[in-house]
PDB file of C-alpha atoms and ligand atoms in Angstrom:
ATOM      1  CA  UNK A   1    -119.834-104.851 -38.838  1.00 54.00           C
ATOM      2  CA  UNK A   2    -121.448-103.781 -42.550  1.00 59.00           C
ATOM      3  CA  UNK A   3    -124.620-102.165 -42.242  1.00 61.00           C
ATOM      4  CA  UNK A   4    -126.543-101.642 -45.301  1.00 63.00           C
ATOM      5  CA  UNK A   5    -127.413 -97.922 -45.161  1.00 66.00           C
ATOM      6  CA  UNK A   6    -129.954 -98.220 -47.488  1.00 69.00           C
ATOM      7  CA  UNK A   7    -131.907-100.764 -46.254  1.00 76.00           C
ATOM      8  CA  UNK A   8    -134.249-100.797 -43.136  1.00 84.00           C
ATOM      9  CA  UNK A   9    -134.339-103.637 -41.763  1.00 92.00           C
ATOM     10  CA  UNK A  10    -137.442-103.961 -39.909  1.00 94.00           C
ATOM     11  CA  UNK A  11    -140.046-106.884 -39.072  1.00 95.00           C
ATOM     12  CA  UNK A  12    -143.016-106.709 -36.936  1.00 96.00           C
ATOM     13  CA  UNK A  13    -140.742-108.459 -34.351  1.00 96.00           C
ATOM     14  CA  UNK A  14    -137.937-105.802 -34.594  1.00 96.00           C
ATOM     15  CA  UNK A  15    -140.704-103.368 -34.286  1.00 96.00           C
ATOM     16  CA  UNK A  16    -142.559-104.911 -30.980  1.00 97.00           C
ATOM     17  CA  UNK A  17    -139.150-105.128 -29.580  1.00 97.00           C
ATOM     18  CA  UNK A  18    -138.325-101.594 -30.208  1.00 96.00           C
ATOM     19  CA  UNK A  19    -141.379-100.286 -28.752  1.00 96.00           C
ATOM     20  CA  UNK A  20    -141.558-102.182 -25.461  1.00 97.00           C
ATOM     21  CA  UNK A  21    -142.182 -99.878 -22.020  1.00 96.00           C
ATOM     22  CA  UNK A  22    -142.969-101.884 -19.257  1.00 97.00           C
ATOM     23  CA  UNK A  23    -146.807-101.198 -18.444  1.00 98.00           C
ATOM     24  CA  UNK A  24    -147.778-100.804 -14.802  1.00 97.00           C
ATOM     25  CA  UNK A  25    -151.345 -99.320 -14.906  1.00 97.00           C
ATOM     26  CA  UNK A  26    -154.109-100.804 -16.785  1.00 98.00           C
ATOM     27  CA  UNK A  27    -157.274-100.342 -17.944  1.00 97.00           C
ATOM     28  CA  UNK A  28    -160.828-102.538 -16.188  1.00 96.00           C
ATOM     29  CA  UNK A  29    -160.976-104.251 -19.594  1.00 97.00           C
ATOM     30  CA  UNK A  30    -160.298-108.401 -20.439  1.00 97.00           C
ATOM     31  CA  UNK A  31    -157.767-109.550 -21.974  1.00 98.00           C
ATOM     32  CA  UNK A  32    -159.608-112.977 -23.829  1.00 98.00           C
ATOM     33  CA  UNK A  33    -158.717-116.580 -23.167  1.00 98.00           C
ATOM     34  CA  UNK A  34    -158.274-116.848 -26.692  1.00 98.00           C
ATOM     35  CA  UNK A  35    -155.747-113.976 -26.926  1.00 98.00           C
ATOM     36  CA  UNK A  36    -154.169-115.045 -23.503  1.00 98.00           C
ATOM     37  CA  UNK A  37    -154.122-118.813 -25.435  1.00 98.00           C
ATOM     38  CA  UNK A  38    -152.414-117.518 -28.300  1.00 98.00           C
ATOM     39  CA  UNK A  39    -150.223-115.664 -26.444  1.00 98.00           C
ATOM     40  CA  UNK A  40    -148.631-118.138 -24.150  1.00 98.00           C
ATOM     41  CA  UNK A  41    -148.283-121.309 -27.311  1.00 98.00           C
ATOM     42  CA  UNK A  42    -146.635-118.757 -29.393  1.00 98.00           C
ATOM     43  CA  UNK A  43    -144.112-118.220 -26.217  1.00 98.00           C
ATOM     44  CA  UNK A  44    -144.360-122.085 -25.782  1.00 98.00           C
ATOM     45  CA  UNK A  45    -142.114-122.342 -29.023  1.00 98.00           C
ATOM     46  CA  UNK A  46    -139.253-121.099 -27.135  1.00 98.00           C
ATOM     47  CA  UNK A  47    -135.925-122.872 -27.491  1.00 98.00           C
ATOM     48  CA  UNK A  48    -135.304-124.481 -24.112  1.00 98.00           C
ATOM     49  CA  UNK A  49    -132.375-126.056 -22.923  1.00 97.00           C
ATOM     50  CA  UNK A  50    -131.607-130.030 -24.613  1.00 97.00           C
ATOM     51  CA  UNK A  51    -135.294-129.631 -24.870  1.00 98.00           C
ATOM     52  CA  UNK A  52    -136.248-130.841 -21.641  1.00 98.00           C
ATOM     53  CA  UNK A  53    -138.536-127.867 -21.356  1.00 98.00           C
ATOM     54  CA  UNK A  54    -137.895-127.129 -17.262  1.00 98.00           C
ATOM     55  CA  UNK A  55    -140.216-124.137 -16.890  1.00 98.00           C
ATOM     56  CA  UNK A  56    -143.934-124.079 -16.263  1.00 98.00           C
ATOM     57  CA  UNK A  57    -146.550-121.017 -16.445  1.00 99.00           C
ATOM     58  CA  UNK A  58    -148.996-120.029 -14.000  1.00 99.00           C
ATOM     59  CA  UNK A  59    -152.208-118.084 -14.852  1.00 98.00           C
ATOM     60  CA  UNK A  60    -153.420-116.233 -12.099  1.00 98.00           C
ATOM     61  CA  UNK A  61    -156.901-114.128 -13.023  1.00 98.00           C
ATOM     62  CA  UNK A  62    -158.363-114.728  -9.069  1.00 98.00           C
ATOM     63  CA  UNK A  63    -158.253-111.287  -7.258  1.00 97.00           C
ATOM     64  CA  UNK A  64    -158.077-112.646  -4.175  1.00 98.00           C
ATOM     65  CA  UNK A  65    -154.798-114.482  -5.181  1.00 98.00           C
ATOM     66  CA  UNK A  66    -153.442-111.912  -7.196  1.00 98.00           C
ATOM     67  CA  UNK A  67    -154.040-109.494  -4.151  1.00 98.00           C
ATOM     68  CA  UNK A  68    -151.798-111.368  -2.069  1.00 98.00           C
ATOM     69  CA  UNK A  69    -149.117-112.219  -4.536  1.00 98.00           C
ATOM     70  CA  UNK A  70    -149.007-108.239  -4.543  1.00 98.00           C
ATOM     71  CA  UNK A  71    -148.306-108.117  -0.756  1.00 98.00           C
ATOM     72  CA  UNK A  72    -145.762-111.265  -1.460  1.00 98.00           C
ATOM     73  CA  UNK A  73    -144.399-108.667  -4.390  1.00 98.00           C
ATOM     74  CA  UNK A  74    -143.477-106.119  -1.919  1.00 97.00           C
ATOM     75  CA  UNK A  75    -147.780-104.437  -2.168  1.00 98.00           C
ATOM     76  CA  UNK A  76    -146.843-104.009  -5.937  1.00 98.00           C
ATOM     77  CA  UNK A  77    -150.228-102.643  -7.032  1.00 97.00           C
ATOM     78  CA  UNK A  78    -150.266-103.879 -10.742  1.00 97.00           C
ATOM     79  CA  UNK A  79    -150.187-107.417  -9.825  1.00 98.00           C
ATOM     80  CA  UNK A  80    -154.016-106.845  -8.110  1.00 96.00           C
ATOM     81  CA  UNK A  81    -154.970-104.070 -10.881  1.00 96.00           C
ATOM     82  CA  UNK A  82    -153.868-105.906 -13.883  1.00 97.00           C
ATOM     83  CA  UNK A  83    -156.381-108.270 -15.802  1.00 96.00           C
ATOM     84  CA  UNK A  84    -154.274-111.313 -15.499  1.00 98.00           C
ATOM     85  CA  UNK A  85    -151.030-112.485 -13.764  1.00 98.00           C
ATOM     86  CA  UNK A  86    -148.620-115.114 -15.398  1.00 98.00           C
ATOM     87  CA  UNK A  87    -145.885-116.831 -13.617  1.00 99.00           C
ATOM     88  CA  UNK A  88    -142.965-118.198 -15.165  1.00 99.00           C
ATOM     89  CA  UNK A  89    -141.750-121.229 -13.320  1.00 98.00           C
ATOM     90  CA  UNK A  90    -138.377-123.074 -13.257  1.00 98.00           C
ATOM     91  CA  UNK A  91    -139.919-126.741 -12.291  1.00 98.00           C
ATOM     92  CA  UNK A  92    -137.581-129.910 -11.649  1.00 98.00           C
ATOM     93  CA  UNK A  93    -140.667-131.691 -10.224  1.00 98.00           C
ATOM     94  CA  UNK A  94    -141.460-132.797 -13.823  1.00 98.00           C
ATOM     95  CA  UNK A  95    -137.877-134.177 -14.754  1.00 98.00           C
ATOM     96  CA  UNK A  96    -138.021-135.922 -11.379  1.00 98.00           C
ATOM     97  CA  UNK A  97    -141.057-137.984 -12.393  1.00 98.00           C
ATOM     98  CA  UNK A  98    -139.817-138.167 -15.779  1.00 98.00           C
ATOM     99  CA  UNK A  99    -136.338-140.143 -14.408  1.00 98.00           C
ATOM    100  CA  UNK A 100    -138.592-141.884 -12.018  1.00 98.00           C
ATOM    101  CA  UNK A 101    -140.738-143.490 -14.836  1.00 98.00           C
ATOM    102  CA  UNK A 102    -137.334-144.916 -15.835  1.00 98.00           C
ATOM    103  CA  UNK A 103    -136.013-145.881 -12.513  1.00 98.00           C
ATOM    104  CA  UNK A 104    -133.653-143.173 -12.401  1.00 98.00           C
ATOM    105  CA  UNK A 105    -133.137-140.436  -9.413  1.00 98.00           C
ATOM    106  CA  UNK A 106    -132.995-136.851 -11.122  1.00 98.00           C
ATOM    107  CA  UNK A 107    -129.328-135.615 -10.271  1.00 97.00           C
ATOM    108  CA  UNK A 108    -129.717-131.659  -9.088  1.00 97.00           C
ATOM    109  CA  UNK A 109    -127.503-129.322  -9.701  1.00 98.00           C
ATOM    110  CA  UNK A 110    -126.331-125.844  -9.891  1.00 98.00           C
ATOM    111  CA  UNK A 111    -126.787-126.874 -13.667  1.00 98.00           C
ATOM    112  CA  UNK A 112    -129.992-127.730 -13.239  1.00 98.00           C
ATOM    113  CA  UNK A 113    -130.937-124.645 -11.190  1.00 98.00           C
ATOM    114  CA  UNK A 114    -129.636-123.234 -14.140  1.00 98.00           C
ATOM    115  CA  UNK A 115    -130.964-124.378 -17.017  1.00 98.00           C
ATOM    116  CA  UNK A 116    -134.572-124.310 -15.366  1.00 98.00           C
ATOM    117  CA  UNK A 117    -133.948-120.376 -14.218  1.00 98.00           C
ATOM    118  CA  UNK A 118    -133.184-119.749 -18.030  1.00 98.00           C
ATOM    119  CA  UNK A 119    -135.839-121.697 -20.045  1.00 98.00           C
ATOM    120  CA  UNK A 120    -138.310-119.998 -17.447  1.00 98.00           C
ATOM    121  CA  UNK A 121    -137.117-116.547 -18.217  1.00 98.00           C
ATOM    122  CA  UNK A 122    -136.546-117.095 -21.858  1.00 98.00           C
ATOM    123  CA  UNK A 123    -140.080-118.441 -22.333  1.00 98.00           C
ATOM    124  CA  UNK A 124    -141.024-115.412 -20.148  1.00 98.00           C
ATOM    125  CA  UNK A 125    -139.595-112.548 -22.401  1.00 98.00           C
ATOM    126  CA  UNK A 126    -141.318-114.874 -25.275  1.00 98.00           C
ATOM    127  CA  UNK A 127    -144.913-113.993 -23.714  1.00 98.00           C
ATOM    128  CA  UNK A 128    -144.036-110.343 -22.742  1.00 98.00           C
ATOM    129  CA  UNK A 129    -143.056-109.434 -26.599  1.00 98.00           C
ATOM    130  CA  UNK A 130    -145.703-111.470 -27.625  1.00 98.00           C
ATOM    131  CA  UNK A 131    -147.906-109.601 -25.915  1.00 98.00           C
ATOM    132  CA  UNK A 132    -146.710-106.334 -26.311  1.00 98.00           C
ATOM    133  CA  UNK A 133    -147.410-107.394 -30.400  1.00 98.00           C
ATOM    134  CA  UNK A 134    -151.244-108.158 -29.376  1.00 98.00           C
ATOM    135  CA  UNK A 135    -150.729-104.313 -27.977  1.00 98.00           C
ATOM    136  CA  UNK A 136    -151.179-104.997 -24.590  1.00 98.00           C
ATOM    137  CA  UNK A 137    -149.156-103.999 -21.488  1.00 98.00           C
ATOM    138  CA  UNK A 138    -147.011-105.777 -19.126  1.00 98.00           C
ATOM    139  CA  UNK A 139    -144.154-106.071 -16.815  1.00 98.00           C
ATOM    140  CA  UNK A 140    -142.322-108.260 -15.421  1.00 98.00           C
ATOM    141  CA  UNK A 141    -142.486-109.062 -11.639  1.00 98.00           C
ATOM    142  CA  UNK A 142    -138.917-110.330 -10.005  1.00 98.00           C
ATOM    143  CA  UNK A 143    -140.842-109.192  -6.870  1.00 98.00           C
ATOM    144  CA  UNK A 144    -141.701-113.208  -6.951  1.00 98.00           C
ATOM    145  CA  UNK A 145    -138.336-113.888  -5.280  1.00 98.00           C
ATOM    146  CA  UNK A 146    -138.831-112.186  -2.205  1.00 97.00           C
ATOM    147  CA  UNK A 147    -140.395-114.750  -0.676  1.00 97.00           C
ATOM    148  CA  UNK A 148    -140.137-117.759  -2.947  1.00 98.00           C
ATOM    149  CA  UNK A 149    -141.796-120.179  -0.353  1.00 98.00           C
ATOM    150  CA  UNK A 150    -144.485-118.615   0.346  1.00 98.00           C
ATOM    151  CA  UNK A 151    -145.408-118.082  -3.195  1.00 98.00           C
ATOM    152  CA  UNK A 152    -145.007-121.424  -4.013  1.00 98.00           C
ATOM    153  CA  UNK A 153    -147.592-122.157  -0.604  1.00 98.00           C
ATOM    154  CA  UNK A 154    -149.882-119.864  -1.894  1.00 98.00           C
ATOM    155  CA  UNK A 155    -150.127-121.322  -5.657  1.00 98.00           C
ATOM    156  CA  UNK A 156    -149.451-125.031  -4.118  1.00 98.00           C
ATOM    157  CA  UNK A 157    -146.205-125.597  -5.924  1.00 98.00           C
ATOM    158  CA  UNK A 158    -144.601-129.181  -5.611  1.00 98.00           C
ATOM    159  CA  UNK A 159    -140.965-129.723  -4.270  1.00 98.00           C
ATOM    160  CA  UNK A 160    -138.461-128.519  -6.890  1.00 98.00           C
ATOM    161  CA  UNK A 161    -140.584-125.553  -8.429  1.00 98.00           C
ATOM    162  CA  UNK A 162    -140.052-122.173  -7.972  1.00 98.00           C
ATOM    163  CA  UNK A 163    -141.233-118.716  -9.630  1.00 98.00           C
ATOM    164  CA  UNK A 164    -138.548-117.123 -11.053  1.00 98.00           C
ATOM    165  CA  UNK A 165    -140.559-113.930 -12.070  1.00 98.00           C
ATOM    166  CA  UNK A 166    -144.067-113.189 -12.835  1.00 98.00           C
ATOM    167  CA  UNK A 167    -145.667-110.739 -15.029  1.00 98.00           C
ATOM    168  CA  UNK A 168    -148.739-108.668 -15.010  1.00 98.00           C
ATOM    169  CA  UNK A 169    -150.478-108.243 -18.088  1.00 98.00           C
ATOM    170  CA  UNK A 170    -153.764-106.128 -19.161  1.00 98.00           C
ATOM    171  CA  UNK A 171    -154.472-103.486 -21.368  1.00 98.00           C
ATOM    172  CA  UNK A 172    -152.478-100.071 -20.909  1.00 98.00           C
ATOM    173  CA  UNK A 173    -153.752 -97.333 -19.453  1.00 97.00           C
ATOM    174  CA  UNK A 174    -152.534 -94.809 -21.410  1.00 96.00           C
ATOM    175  CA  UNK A 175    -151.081 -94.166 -24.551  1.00 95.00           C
ATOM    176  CA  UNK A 176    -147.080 -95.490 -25.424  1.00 92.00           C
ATOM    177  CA  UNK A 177    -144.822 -92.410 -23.913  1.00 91.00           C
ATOM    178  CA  UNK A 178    -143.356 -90.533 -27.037  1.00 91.00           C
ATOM    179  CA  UNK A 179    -139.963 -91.228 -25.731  1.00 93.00           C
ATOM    180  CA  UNK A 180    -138.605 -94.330 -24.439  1.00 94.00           C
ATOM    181  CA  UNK A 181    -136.480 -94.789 -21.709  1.00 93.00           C
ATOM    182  CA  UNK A 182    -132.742 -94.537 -23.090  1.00 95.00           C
ATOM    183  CA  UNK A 183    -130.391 -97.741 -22.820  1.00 96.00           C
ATOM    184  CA  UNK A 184    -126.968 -98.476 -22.196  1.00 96.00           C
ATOM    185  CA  UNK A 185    -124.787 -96.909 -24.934  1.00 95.00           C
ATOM    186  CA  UNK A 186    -124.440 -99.874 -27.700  1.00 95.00           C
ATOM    187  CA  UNK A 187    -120.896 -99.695 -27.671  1.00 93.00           C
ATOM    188  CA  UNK A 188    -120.306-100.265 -23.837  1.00 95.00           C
ATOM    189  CA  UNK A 189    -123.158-103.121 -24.182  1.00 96.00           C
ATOM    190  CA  UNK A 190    -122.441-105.132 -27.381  1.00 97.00           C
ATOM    191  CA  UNK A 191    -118.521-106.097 -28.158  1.00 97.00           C
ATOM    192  CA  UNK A 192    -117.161-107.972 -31.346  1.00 97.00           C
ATOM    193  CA  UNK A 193    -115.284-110.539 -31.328  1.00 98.00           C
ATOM    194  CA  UNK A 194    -113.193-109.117 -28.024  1.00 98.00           C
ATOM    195  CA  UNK A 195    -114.526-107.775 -24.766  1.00 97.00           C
ATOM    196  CA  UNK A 196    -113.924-104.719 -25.078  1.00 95.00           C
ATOM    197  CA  UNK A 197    -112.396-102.982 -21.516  1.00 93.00           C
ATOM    198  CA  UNK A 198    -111.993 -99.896 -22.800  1.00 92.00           C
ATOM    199  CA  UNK A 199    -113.113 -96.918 -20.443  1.00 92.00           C
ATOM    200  CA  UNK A 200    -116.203 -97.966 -19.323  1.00 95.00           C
ATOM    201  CA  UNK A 201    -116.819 -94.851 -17.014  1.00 96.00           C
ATOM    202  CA  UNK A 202    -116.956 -92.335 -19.466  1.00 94.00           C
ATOM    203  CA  UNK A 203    -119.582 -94.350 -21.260  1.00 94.00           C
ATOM    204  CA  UNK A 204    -121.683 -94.843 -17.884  1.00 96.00           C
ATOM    205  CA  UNK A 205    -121.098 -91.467 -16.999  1.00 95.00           C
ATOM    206  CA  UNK A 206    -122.363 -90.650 -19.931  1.00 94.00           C
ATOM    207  CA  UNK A 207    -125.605 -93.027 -20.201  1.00 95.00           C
ATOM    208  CA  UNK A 208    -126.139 -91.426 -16.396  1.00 95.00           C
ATOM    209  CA  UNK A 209    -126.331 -88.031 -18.077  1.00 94.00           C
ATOM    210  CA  UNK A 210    -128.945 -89.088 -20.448  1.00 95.00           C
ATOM    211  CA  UNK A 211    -130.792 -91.032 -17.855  1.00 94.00           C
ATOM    212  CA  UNK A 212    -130.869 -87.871 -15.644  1.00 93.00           C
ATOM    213  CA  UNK A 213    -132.032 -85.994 -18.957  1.00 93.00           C
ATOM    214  CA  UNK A 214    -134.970 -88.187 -19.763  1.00 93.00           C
ATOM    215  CA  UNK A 215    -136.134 -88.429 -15.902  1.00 92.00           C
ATOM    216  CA  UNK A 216    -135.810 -84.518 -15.507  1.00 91.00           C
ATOM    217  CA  UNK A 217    -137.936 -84.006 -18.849  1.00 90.00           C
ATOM    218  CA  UNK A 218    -140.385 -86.449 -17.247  1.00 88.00           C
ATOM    219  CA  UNK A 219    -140.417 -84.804 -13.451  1.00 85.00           C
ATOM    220  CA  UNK A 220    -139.474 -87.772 -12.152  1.00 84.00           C
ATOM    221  CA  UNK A 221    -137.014 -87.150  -9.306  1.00 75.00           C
ATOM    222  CA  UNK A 222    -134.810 -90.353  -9.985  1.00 77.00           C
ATOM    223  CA  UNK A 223    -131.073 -90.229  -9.853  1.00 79.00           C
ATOM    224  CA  UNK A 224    -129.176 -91.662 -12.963  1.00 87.00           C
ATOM    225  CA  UNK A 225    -128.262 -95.115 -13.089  1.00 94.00           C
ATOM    226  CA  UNK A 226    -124.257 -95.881 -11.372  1.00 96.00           C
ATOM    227  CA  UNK A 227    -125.475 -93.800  -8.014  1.00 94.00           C
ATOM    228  CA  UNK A 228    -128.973 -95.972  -7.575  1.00 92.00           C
ATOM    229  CA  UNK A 229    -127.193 -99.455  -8.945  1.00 94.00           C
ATOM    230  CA  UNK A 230    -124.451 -98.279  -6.434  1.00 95.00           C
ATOM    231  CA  UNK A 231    -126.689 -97.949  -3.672  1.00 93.00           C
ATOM    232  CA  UNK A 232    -129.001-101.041  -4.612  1.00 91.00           C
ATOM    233  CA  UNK A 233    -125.750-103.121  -4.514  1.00 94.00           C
ATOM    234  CA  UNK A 234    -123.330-102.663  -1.956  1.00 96.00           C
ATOM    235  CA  UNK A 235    -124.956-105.612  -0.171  1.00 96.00           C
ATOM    236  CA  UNK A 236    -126.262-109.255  -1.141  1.00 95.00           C
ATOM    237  CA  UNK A 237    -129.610-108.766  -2.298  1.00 94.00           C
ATOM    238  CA  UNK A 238    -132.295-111.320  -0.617  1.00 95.00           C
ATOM    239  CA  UNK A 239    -129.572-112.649   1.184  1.00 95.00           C
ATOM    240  CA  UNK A 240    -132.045-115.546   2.426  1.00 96.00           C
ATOM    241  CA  UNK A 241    -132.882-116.938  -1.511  1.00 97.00           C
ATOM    242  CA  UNK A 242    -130.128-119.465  -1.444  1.00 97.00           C
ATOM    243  CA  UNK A 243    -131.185-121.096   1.455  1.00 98.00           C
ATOM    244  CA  UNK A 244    -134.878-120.741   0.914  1.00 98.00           C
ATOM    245  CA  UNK A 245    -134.624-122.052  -2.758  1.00 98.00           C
ATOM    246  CA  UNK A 246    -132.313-124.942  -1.227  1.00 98.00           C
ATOM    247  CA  UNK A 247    -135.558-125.850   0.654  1.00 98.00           C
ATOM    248  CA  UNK A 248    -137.809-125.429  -2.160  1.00 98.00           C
ATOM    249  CA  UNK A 249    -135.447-128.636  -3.993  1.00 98.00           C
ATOM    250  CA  UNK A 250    -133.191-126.482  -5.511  1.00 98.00           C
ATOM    251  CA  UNK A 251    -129.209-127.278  -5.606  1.00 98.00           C
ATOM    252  CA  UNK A 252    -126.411-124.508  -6.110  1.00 97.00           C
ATOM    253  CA  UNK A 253    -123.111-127.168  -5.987  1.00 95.00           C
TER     254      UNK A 253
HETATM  255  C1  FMN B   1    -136.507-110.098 -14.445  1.00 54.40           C
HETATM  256  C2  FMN B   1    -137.173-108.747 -14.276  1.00 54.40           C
HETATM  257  C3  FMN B   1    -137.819-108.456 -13.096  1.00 54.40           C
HETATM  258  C4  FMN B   1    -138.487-107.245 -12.942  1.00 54.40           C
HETATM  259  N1  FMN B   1    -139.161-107.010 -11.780  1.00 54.40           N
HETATM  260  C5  FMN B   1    -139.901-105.891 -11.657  1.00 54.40           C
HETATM  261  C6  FMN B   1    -140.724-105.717 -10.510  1.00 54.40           C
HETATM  262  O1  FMN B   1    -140.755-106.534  -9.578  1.00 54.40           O
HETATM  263  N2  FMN B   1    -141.496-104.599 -10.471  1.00 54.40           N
HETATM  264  C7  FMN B   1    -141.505-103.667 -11.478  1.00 54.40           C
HETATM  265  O2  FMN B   1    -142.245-102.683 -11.362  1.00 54.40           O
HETATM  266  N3  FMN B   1    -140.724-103.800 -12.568  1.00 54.40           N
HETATM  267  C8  FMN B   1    -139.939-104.895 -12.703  1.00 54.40           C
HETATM  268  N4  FMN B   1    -139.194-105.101 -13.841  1.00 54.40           N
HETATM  269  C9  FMN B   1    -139.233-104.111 -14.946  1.00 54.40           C
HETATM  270  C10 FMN B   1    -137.946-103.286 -15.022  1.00 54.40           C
HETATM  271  O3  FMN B   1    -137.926-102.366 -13.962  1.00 54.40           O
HETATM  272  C11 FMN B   1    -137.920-102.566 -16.383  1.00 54.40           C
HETATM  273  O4  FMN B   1    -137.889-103.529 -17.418  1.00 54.40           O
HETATM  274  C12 FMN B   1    -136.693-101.652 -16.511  1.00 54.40           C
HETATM  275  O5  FMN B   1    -136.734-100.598 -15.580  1.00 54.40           O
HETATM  276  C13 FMN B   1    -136.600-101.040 -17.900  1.00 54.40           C
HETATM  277  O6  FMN B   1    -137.765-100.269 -18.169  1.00 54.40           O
HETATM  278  P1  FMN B   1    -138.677-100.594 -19.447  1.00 54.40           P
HETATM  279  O7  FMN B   1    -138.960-102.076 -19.412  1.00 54.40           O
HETATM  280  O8  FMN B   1    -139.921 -99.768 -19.288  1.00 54.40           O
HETATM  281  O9  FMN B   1    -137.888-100.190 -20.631  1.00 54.40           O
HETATM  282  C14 FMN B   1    -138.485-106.283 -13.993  1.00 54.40           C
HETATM  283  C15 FMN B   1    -137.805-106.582 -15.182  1.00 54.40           C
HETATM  284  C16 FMN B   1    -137.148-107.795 -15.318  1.00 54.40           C
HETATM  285  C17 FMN B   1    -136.429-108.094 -16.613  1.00 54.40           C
END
């Protein structure tokens, strides 16, 4: 790849996107309907899929609601302390009608679980950098899919919609940390034109060195990243989804 050393090539996009930190404590203060508005249409201009636009957003400002989608969340406190909650939706309820206004039955898939799961999440990101460029906080909330169903009870989804994440979103608490936290090494992440196989543990076992670095500066006692991804995965994680999302109008064949 060339790379013009003498030119920066920077937009206000690259730079929102090279200063995001996921924000879990926030300040008492609004964030506006206006700004929430603007927010979520700008993120509404998301490519989706053939455009058939299979996601929906929920806005959640309600403590009472937000307080239990924390318990749902496994008691994650930000959902409650944040000024607003957003959930990002895959939702084949609305291509249903749509085929049913022309007599058709909507054929469900593992495509379709698809390409709903990935307009939701791309829209999703959309708001979160969007809102990071407002300079508010968030983070996203995958917490949503521990117990899809009763989410989807709780916000009084139809058959065929499910959250794929959430986000909190508020004003941060503090001030941006001077140092963010260190990726993958670009060279074990992005490949050109071949995959590239070569000795990928070196590379992780040196991104687990820097990781260690960073948390140690920061106090944090939290192991690098192969041990915990190790330990998080060496069984299926919410073994139950498939089955519960099956329920929910969701097809995986
Ligand atoms: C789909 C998705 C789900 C996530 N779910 C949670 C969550 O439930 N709780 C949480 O505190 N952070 C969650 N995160 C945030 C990640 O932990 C965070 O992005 C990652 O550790 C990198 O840190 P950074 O965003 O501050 O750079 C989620 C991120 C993504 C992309």
């Amino acid at each position: 790849m060339m790379i013009d050393e003498f030119v920066t090539y920077e937009t206000a996009v690259t730079q929102t996107l090279n200063q995001h930190v996921s924000v879990r404590s926030f300040l008492d203060k609004p964030v506006s309907d206006e700004m929430l508005h603007a927010i979520l249409n700008a993120a509404r201009r998301s490519p989706t899929s053939s455009n058939m636009q299979t996601y929906s957003i929920i806005v959640v400002r309600d403590p009472e609601t937000r307080q239990k989608l924390a318990v749902l969340a496994g008691n994650q406190k930000h959902i409650e302390e944040c000024d607003v909650f957003v959930g990002f939706l895959a939702d084949l309820n609305r291509l249903g009608i749509a085929s049913e206004m022309h007599g058709e039955t909507l054929a469900k898939s593992l495509e379709t679980t698809l390409v709903s799961t990935v307009d939701a999440a791309l829209v999703g990101m959309s708001v979160q950098t969007a809102a990071e460029s407002f300079g508010l906080g968030a983070v996203m909330i995958g917490g949503m899919r521990n117990q899809p169903h009763k989410v989807a009870e709780l916000l009084g989804f139809p058959s065929g919609v499910y959250m794929v994440f959430g986000m909190s979103i508020g004003w941060p608490a503090a001030d941006p940390p001077a140092v963010l936290k260190p990726r993958l090494p670009e060279s074990l992440v992005i490949h050109h034109e071949r995959y590239d196989p070569t000795d990928p543990i070196s590379r992780i076992a040196e991104y687990d060195a820097t990781l260690a670095d960073y948390y140690g500066q920061r106090n944090q006692n939290t192991a690098a990243w192969s041990g915990p991804i190790a330990q998080r995965l060496n069984k299926p994680r919410r073994p139950h989804l498939r089955q519960t999302l099956e329920a929910m109008g969701f097809h995986f064949d």
